[in-house]
Structures are given as structure tokens and as C-alpha cells.
Coordinates of C-alpha atoms in Angstrom, one line a residue:
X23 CA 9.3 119.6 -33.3
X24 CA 12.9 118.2 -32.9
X25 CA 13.7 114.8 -34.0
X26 CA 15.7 113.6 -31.0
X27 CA 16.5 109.7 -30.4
X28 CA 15.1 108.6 -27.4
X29 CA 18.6 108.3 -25.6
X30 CA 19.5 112.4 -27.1
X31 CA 20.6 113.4 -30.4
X32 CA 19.3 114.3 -33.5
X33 CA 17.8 111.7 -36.3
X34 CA 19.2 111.6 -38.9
X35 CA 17.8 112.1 -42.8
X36 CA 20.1 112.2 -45.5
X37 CA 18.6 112.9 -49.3
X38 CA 19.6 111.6 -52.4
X39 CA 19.6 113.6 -55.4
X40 CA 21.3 114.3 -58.6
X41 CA 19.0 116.6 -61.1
X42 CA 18.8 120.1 -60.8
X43 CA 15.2 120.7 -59.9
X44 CA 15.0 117.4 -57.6
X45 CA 19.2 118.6 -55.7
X46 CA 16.9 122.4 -54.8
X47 CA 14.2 120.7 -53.8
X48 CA 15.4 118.0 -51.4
X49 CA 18.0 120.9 -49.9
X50 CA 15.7 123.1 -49.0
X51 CA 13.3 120.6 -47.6
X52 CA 15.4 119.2 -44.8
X53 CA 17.7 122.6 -45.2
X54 CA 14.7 123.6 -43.7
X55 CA 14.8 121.4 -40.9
X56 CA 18.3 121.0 -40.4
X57 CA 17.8 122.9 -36.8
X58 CA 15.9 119.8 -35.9
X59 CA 17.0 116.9 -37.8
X60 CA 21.0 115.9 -38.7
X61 CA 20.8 116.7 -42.3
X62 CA 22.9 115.6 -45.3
X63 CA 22.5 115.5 -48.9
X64 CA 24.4 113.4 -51.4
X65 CA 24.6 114.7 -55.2
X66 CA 24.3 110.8 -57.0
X67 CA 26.9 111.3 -60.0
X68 CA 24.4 110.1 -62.6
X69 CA 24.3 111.3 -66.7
X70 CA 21.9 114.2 -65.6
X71 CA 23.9 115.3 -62.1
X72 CA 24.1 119.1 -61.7
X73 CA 27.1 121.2 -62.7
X74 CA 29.1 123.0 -59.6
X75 CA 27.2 126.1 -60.8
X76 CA 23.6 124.4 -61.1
X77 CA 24.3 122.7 -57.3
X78 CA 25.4 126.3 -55.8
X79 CA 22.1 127.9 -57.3
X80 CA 20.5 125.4 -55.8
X81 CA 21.6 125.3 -52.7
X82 CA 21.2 129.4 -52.8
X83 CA 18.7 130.0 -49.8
X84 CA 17.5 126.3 -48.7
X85 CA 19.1 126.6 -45.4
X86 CA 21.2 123.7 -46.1
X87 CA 25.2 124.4 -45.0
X88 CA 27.6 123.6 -48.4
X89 CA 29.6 121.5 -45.9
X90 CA 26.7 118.7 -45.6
X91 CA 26.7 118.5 -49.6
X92 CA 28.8 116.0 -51.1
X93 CA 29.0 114.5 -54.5
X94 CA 29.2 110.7 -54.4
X95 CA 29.2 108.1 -57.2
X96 CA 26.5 105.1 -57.5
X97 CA 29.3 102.6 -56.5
X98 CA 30.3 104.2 -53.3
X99 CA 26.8 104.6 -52.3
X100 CA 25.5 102.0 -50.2
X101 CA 28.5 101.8 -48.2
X102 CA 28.3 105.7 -47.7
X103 CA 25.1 105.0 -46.1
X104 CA 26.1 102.5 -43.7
X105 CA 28.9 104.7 -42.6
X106 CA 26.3 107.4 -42.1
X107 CA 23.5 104.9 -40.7
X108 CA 20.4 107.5 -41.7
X109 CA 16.8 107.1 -40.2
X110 CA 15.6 107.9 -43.1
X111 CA 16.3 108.6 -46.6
X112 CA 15.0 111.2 -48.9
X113 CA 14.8 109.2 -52.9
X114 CA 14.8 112.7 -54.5
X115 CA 14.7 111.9 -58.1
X116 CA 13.2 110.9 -60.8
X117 CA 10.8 107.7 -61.0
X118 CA 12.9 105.3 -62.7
X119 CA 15.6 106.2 -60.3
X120 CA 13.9 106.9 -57.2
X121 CA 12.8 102.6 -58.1
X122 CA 16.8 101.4 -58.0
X123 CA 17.7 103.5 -55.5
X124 CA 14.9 102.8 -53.0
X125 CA 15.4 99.1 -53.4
X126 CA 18.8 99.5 -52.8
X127 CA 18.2 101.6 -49.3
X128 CA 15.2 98.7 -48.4
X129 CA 18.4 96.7 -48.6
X130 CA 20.5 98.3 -45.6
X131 CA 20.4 97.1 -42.0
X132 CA 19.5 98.2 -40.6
X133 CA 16.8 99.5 -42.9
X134 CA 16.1 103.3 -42.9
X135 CA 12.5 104.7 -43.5
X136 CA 12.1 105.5 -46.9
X137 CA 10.5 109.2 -47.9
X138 CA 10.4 110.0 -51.2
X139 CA 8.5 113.4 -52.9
X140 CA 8.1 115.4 -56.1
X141 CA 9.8 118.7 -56.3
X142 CA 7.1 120.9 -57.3
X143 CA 3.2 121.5 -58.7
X144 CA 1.8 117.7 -59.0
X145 CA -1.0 118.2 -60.5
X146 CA -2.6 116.0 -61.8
X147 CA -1.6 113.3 -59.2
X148 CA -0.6 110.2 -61.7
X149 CA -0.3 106.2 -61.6
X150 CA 3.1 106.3 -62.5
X151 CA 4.2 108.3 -60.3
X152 CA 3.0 105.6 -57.7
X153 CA 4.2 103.1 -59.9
X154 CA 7.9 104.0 -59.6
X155 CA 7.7 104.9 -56.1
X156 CA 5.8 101.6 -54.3
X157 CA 9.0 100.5 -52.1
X158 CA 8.9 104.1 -50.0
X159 CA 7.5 104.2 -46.7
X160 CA 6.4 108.0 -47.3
X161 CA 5.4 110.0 -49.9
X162 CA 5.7 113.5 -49.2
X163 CA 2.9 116.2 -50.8
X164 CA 3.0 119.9 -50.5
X165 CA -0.8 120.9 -50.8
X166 CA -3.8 119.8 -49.1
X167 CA -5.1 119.6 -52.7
X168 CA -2.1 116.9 -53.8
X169 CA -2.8 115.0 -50.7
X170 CA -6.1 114.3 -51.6
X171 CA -5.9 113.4 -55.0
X172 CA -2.7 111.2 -54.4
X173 CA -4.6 109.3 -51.5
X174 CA -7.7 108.6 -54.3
X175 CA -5.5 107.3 -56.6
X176 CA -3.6 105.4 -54.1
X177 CA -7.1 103.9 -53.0
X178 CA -8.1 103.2 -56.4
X179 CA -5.3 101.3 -57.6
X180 CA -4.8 99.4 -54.3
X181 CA -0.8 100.8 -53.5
X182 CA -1.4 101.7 -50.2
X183 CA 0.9 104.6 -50.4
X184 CA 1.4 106.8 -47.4
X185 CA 1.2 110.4 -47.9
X186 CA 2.6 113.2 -46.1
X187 CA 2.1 117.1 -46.3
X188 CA 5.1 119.2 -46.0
X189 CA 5.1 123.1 -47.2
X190 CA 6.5 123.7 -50.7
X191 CA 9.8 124.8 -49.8
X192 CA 10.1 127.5 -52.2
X193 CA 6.7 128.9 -50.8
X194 CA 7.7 128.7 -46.8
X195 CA 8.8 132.8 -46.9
X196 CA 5.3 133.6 -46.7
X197 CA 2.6 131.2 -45.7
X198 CA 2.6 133.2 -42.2
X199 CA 2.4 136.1 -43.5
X200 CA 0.0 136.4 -46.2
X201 CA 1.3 135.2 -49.7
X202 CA -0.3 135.8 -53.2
X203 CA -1.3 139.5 -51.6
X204 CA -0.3 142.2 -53.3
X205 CA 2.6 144.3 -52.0
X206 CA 5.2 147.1 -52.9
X207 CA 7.5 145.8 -55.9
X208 CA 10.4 147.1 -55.9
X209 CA 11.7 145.3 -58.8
X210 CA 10.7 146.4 -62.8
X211 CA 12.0 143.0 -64.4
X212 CA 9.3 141.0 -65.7
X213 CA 10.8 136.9 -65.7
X214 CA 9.9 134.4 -67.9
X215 CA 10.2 130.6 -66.0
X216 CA 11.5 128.4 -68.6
X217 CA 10.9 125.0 -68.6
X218 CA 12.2 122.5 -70.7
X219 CA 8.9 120.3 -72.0
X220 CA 6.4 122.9 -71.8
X221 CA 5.3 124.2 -74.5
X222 CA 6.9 120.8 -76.1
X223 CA 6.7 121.8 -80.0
X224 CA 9.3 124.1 -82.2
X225 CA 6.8 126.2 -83.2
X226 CA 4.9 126.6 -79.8
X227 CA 8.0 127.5 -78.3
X228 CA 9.3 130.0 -80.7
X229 CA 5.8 131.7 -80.6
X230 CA 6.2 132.1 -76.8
X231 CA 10.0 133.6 -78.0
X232 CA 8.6 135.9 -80.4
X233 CA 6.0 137.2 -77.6
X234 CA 9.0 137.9 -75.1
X235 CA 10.9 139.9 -78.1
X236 CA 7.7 141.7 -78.2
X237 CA 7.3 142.5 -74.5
X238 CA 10.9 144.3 -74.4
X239 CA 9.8 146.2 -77.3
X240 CA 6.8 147.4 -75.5
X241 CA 9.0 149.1 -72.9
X242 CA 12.5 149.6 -73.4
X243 CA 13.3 151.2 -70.1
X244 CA 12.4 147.7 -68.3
X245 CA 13.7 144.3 -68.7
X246 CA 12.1 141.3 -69.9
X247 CA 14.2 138.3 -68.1
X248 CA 14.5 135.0 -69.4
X249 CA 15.1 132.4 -66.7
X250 CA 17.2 129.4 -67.7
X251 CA 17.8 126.2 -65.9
X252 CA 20.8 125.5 -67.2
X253 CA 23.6 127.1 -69.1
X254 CA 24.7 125.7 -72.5
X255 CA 25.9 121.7 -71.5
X256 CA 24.7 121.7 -68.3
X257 CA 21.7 119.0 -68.0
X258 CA 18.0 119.1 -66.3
X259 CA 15.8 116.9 -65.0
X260 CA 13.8 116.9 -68.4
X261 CA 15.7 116.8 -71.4
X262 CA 14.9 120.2 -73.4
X263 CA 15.1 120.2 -77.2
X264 CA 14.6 123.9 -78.6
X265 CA 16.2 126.0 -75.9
X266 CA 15.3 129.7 -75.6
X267 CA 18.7 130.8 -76.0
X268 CA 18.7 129.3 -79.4
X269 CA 15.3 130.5 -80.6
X270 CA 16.0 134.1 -79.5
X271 CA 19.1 133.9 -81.7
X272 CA 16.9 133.1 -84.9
X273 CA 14.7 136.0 -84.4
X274 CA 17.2 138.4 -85.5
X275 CA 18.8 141.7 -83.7
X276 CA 17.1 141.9 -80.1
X277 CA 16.3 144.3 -77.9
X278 CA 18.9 145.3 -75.4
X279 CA 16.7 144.9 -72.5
X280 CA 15.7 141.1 -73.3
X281 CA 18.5 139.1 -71.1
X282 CA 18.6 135.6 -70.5
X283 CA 19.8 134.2 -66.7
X284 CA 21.0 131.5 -65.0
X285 CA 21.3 133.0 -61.7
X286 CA 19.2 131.4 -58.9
X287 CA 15.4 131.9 -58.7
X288 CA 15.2 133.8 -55.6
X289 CA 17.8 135.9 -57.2
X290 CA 16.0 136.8 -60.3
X291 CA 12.7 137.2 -58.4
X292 CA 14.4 140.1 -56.2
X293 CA 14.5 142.2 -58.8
X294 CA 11.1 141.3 -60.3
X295 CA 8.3 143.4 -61.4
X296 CA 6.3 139.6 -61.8
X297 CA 6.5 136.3 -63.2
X298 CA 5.3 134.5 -66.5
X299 CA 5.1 130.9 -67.5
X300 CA 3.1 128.0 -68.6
X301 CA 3.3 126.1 -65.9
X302 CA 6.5 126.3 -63.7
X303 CA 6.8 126.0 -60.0
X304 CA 8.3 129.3 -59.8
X305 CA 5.0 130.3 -60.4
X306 CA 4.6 129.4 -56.1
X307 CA 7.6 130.9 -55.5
X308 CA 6.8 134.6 -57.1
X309 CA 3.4 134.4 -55.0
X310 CA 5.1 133.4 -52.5
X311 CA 6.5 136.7 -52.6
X312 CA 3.8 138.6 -53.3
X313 CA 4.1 138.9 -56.8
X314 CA 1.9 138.9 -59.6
X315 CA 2.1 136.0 -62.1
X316 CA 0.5 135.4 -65.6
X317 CA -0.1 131.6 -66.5
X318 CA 0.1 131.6 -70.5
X319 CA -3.1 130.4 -71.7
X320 CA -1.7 130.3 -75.5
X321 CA -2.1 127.0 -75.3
X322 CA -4.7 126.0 -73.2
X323 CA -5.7 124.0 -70.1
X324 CA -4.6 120.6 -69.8
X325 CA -3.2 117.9 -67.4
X326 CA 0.1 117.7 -70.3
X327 CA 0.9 121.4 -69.8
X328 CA 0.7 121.1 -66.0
X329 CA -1.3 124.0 -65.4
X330 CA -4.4 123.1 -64.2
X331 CA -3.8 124.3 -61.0
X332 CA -2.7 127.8 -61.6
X333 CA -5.8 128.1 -63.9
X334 CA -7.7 127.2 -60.7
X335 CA -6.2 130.2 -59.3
X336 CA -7.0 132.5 -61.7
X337 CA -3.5 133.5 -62.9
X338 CA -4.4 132.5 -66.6
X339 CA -3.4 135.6 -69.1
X340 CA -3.3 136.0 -72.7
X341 CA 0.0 136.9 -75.1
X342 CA -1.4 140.9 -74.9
X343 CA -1.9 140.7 -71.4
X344 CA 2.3 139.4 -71.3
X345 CA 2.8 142.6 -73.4
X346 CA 1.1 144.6 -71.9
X347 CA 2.2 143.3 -68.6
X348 CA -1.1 143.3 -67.0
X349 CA -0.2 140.7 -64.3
X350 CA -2.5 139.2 -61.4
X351 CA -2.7 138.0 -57.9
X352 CA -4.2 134.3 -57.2
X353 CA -7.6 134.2 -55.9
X354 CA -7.8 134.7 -51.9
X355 CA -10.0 131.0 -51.8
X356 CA -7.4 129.2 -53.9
X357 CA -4.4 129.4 -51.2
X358 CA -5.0 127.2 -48.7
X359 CA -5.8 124.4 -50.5
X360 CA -2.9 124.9 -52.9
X361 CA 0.4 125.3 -51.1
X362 CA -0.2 128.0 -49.1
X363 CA -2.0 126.4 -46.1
X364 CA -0.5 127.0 -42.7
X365 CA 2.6 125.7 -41.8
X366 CA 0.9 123.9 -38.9
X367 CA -0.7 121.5 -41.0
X368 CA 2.3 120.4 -42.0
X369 CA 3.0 116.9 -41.0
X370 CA 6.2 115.2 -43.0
X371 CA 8.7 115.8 -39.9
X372 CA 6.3 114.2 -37.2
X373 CA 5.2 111.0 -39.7
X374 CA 8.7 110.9 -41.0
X375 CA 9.8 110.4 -36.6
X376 CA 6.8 107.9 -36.2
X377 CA 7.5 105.6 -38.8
X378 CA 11.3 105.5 -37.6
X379 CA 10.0 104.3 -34.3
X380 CA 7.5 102.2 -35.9
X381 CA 10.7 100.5 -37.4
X382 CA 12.9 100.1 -35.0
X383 CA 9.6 98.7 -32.6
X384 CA 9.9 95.9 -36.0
X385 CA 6.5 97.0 -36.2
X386 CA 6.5 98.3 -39.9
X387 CA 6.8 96.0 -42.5
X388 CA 8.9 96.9 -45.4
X389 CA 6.9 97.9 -48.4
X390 CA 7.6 95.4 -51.5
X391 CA 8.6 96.2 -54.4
X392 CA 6.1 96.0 -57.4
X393 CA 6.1 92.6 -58.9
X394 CA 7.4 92.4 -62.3
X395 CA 8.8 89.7 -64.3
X396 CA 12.4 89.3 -65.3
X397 CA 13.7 88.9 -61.8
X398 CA 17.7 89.9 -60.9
X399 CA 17.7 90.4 -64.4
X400 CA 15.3 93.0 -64.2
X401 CA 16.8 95.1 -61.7
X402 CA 20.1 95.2 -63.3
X403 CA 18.0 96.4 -66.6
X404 CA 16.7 98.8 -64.9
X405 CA 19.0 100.0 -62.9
X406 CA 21.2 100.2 -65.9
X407 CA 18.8 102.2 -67.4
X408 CA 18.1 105.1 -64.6
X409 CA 21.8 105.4 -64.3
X410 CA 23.5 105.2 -67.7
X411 CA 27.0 105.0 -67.9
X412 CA 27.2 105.8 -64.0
X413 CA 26.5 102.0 -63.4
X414 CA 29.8 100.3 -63.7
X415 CA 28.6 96.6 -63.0
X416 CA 29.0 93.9 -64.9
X417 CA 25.2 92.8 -64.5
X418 CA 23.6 96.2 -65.3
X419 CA 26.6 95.9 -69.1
X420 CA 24.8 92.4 -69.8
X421 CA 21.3 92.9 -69.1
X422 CA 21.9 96.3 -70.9
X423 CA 23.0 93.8 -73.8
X424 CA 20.6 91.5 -74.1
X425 CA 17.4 94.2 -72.9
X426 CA 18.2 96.7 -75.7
X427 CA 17.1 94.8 -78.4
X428 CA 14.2 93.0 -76.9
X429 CA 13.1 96.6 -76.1
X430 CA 13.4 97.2 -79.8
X431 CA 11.6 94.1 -80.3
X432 CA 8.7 94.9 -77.6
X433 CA 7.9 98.8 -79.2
X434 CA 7.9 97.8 -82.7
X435 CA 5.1 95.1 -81.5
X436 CA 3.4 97.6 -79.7
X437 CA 4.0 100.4 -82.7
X438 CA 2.3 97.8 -85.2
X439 CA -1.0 97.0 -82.6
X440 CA -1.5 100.2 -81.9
X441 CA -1.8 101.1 -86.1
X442 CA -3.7 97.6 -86.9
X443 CA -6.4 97.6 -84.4
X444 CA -8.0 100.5 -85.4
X445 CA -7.6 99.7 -89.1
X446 CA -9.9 96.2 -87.9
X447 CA -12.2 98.0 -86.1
X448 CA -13.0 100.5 -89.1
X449 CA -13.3 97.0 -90.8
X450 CA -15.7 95.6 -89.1
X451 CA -17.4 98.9 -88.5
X452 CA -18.3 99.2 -91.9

């Protein structure tokens, strides 16, 4: 389908990102349609923003050109996109942000649609997600699986959200062609997908260290590679206490075949053998491939590790089994209704082009933002708060003023209610 205006030309979607995992996934998803849209995507210089070497692995294979990549601060911003004049926006970030920055796009005239998304397994579909995310026009899934369990919870709590269903990006090279099916590996590394709150603990995560140290052990002549998403200082979407790198280093002498990378994913996937986590996306991407994944099960099965999904699939595997590398392919059932549907159901591009001409009919409404109290006030809080020192106004410095210590205030409240009201209810229980 090609977006063309109904005079000729090309509409025109330009994404806003600034975290790693959120700056690969909204390049590759209109990288991926840049043959049919005019695509551009603007790094927002927030406290998180990628390095130059985090951006260039992610732009590695999304079919986005460097050239319509630029970096832009918050205060340049809204005139940047009425110089550009989008159709429609992609809020690629996270929820607190995607909630400034889509009230400041409802704001333009004249008004682009909104689209908005999550950059990988969303799984369990959650309130807060919706929460954050009530001003967009469009929310984009990538399974038929998240589209069905967003809509219930959009019906259930009464937002009203629209969903639409767009291939995982990272999974596009083979839903024609058969993905999760075992082929002819070439590669001998097996890659450990780090991610930077799951496990969450100290000790969970230097368990899952000591189990790689054991893995090169087991086989000296092959690599064990340990998959960072980000080099020492360089941010991530999540902030990650007890980094692998640092573990690894209090396990003593290791084995010369244990590595750490930062390369790109797709990089470190060439030369792979399979692919290990707990719960990562890359997970998608190795099956993509045709590769064999284990899905830790150290820990269990739970909607805080992320993982449900891939248990669903029958990728779960035990610390031996990571030794041992005995590594499997998802069931055959489990693809199409998690991210490997055909690319035919996909539907992002053609609601994304309907709601435009919905707009500029003035027959779609703008979606409100959720009511909260505080007012002006409010907003500058929060967007003080999504953006840290990136905000340079002089409302976001006083509400930032006067809203830290009320939030002080507000959790110690909370912190005390939430220890004395089960102390009275064992009260009166007795």
C-alpha cells in the first residue's frame, strides 16, 4: 500500500524517540515502510537519549536512511514539526514521556494523527500502559495475541483505545518464509540477551552469571556471547543496577571464550549457534531466523519476568539444558498468534492513512487527555519529570520545586497506610 495524498505525494510520518530500545524500534517500523510513506525520525535529547554508537546499532538493518535521523532537543521540537508538517506522529517512548509529548503534538495545527506502540513482547497487556498513552489516536500491536488482550482491557476500563497490528519489526525476515523452523546454523556462538530488570535481584543475576561462566567451560572451542545494550555510561530504556560486565568480573579468571558485546543484534545473531534469555525480545528475533532459543525458567513464570509468552511457546529450559546447550524451536501452533502471523494481516499502514483522512474530513475528534487534577501545573510537573534536565522552562523549574516535596509528602502517607492497615485488620481479626 502506498500512502499518497490525494493530490500525489507521499504522507508523511515522522517518529519521536530517544531510548535505545524505543530509537530501533520506531526506525525499523517506518524504515520499513519508508518505500511508501516520507519517513523521518527525530532522536528527543532527553537524560536517557542514545549514544552515537547505541543510535548506529540501532539503525543497523531497519531500512531507515542515516540522513532522515536527526538529533533534536525538547525546545526546538514543536517548531521542528511544524516545519515538517507530519500526518502522523509516531510517540516512541516511554509512558511518562509518550504523555508530554503526545499532548504537545494534539497541540499542532494542524493536528497530526497520533500513533504510538511498544517496542517489543507486551505481554501481559497492562492499565498503565493505556494510562500514559490515552491522547494517541493509534496504538500499534505486533501480535494477534496483544491485540486481543489490549482491546479487553481497553473495553474494560472504558479508554476506547484504537489498536492496530503491525509485524514485529525485528521478526519481518521471515514471516513469509517459515520462522521458528529449524534450519542450517552456520554460527557456534551461543548469545545471552541481557536485559536490564530481569532477573531484578543481585543474587538472581549473578546466578544467571555464574551459569554463563559454566557454559564456556563446557566447551572451550565455542563461544558463549554476552549481549549488552549498552557500553559502560551509555543509558537504556530501563535503568540496570548489577550489570553483567561487573558480575563477570567478581567471578574471578574467565574463560577465554566468554565475550561480552555491544555490537547490533542482528550482528551477534549472524554468528549464532542460538539464543538464551529470560525474557528479551531478541528472543523474536533469533526465531525469526530460525534459531533455537532457551527461555530461562530459573525463575519461573510470571507476568514480572515478562515471559509468559515464550513459555507459551515452549522455549522454557533449565540452567543444564543452557550448559548443555540443548536449545529448542517454538511450537508450530504458537506462531501465528504470537508475532509471526502473515504479513497480510497487518494493518498499522492502512488505519494509520484512514484516520489521517478521517482528520482532515474534521471527522475525528481529538482524543482527550486523561483528567487529572493539578491543571497547567500538572503538566509542567510532569513534563519536568519525563524529561529531566532536558526541560529548560521556567514552569517545568517551579512545579519541579514545589512537586518534589509534596511527592515526598504523598509516598510517605501512602508508605505508612500501606504498614497500618494490615496491622488493624490483624486487630480486629483476632
Amino acid at each position: 500500500m502506498t500512502a499518497a495524498l490525494p493530490g500525489g505525494g507521499r504522507l508523511r510520518i515522522v517518529a519521536i524517540a530517544d531510548t535505545d530500545s524505543y530509537v530501533k524500534w520506531s526506525a525499523a517500523l517506518i524504515g520499513g515502510a519508508a518505500d511508501r510513506w516520507d519517513a523521518t525520525l527525530l532522536v528527543l535529547e532527553t537524560p536517557l537519549v542514545v549514544s552515537e554508537a547505541q543510535r548506529a546499532a540501532a539503525l543497523s538493518g531497519s531500512g531507515l536512511a542515516p540522513e532522515r535521523v536527526e538529533r533534536i532537543e525538547y525546545s526546538r521540537l514543536s517548531e521542528r514539526l511544524r516545519r515538517l508538517r507530519p500526518d502522523a506522529v509516531l510517540v516512541a517512548a516511554r509512558g511518562p514521556l509518550v504523555r508530554v509529548l503526545a499532548r504537545d503534538v494534539a497541540a499542532l495545527r494542524p493536528r497530526p494523527v497520533v500513533v504510538t506502540g511498544l517496542p517489543g513482547i507486551s505481554i501481559p497487556a497492562t492499565r498503565k500502559a493505556l494510562v500514559y498513552r490515552t491522547q494517541c489516536d493509534l496504538f500499534v500491536v505486533h501480535s494477534r495475541r496483544e491485540l486481543r488482550e489490549f482491546t479487553a482491557l481497553s473495553e474494560r476500563t472504558g479508554f476506547g483505545a484504537r489498536f492496530a497490528l503491525a509485524t514485529l519489526p525485528f521478526a519481518r525476515t521471515s514471516t513469509q518464509s517459515g520462522a521458528g523452523v529449524a534450519g542450517e546454523q552456520s554460527g557456534s556462538d551461543l548469545v545471552f540477551a541481557a536485559q536490564a530488570r530481569v532477573p531484578a535481584t543481585r543474587a538472581d543475576r549473578l546466578r544467571v552469571a555464574r551459569m554463563l561462566v559454566r557454559a564456556a567451560e563446557a566447551d572451550p572451542s565455542r563461544r558463549v556471547v554476552v549481549k549488552l545494550r549498552a557500553a559502560a555510561g551509555e543509558q537504556q530504556t530501563h535503568v540496570e543496577h548489577d550489570g553483567y560486565p561487573e558480575l563477570l568480573s567478581t567471578l574471578g579468571p574467565l574463560p577465554a571464550n566468554l565475550v561480552t558485546s555491544t555490537s547490533p543484534m542482528n550482528v551477534a545473531l549472524a554468528t549464532a549457534e542460538g539464543l538464551v534469555t529470560v525474557s528479551s525480545t531478541a528472543a523474536i528475533e533469533a526465531i525469526a531466523r530460525g534459531l533455537p532459543v532457551i527461555a530461562l525458567d530459573t525463575f519461573g513464570v510470571s507476568r514480572a519476568l515478562i515471559n509468559e509468552t515464550l513459555a507459551d511457546a515452549g522455549l522454557l529450559g533449565s540452567e543444564e539444558d543452557v550448559v548443555a546447550r540443548r536449545l529448542r524451536h517454538p511450537a508450530l501452533r504458537w506462531l501465528d498468534d504470537n508475532y509471526f502471523h502473515p504479513s497480510d494481516a497487518d494493518d498499522w499502514e492502512q488505519a494509520t492513512s484512514d484516520l489521517i483522512a478521517r482528520r482532515r474530513a474534521g471527522a475525528l475528534a481529538p482524543r482527550p487527555s486523561l483528567a487529572r487534577r493539578g491543571g497547567a501545573l500538572r503538566d509542567a510537573w510532569e513534563r519536568r519529570v519525563a524529561l529531566g534536565r532536558s526541560d529548560t522552562s521556567a514552569s517545568g523549574a517551579f512545579a519541579y520545586a514545589i512537586g518534589l516535596p509534596v511527592r515526598a509528602v504523598v509516598r510517605s502517607v501512602q508508605r505508612a497506610r500501606r504498614t497500618l492497615v494490615p496491622r488493624v485488620r490483624a486487630e480486629h481479626a483476632r
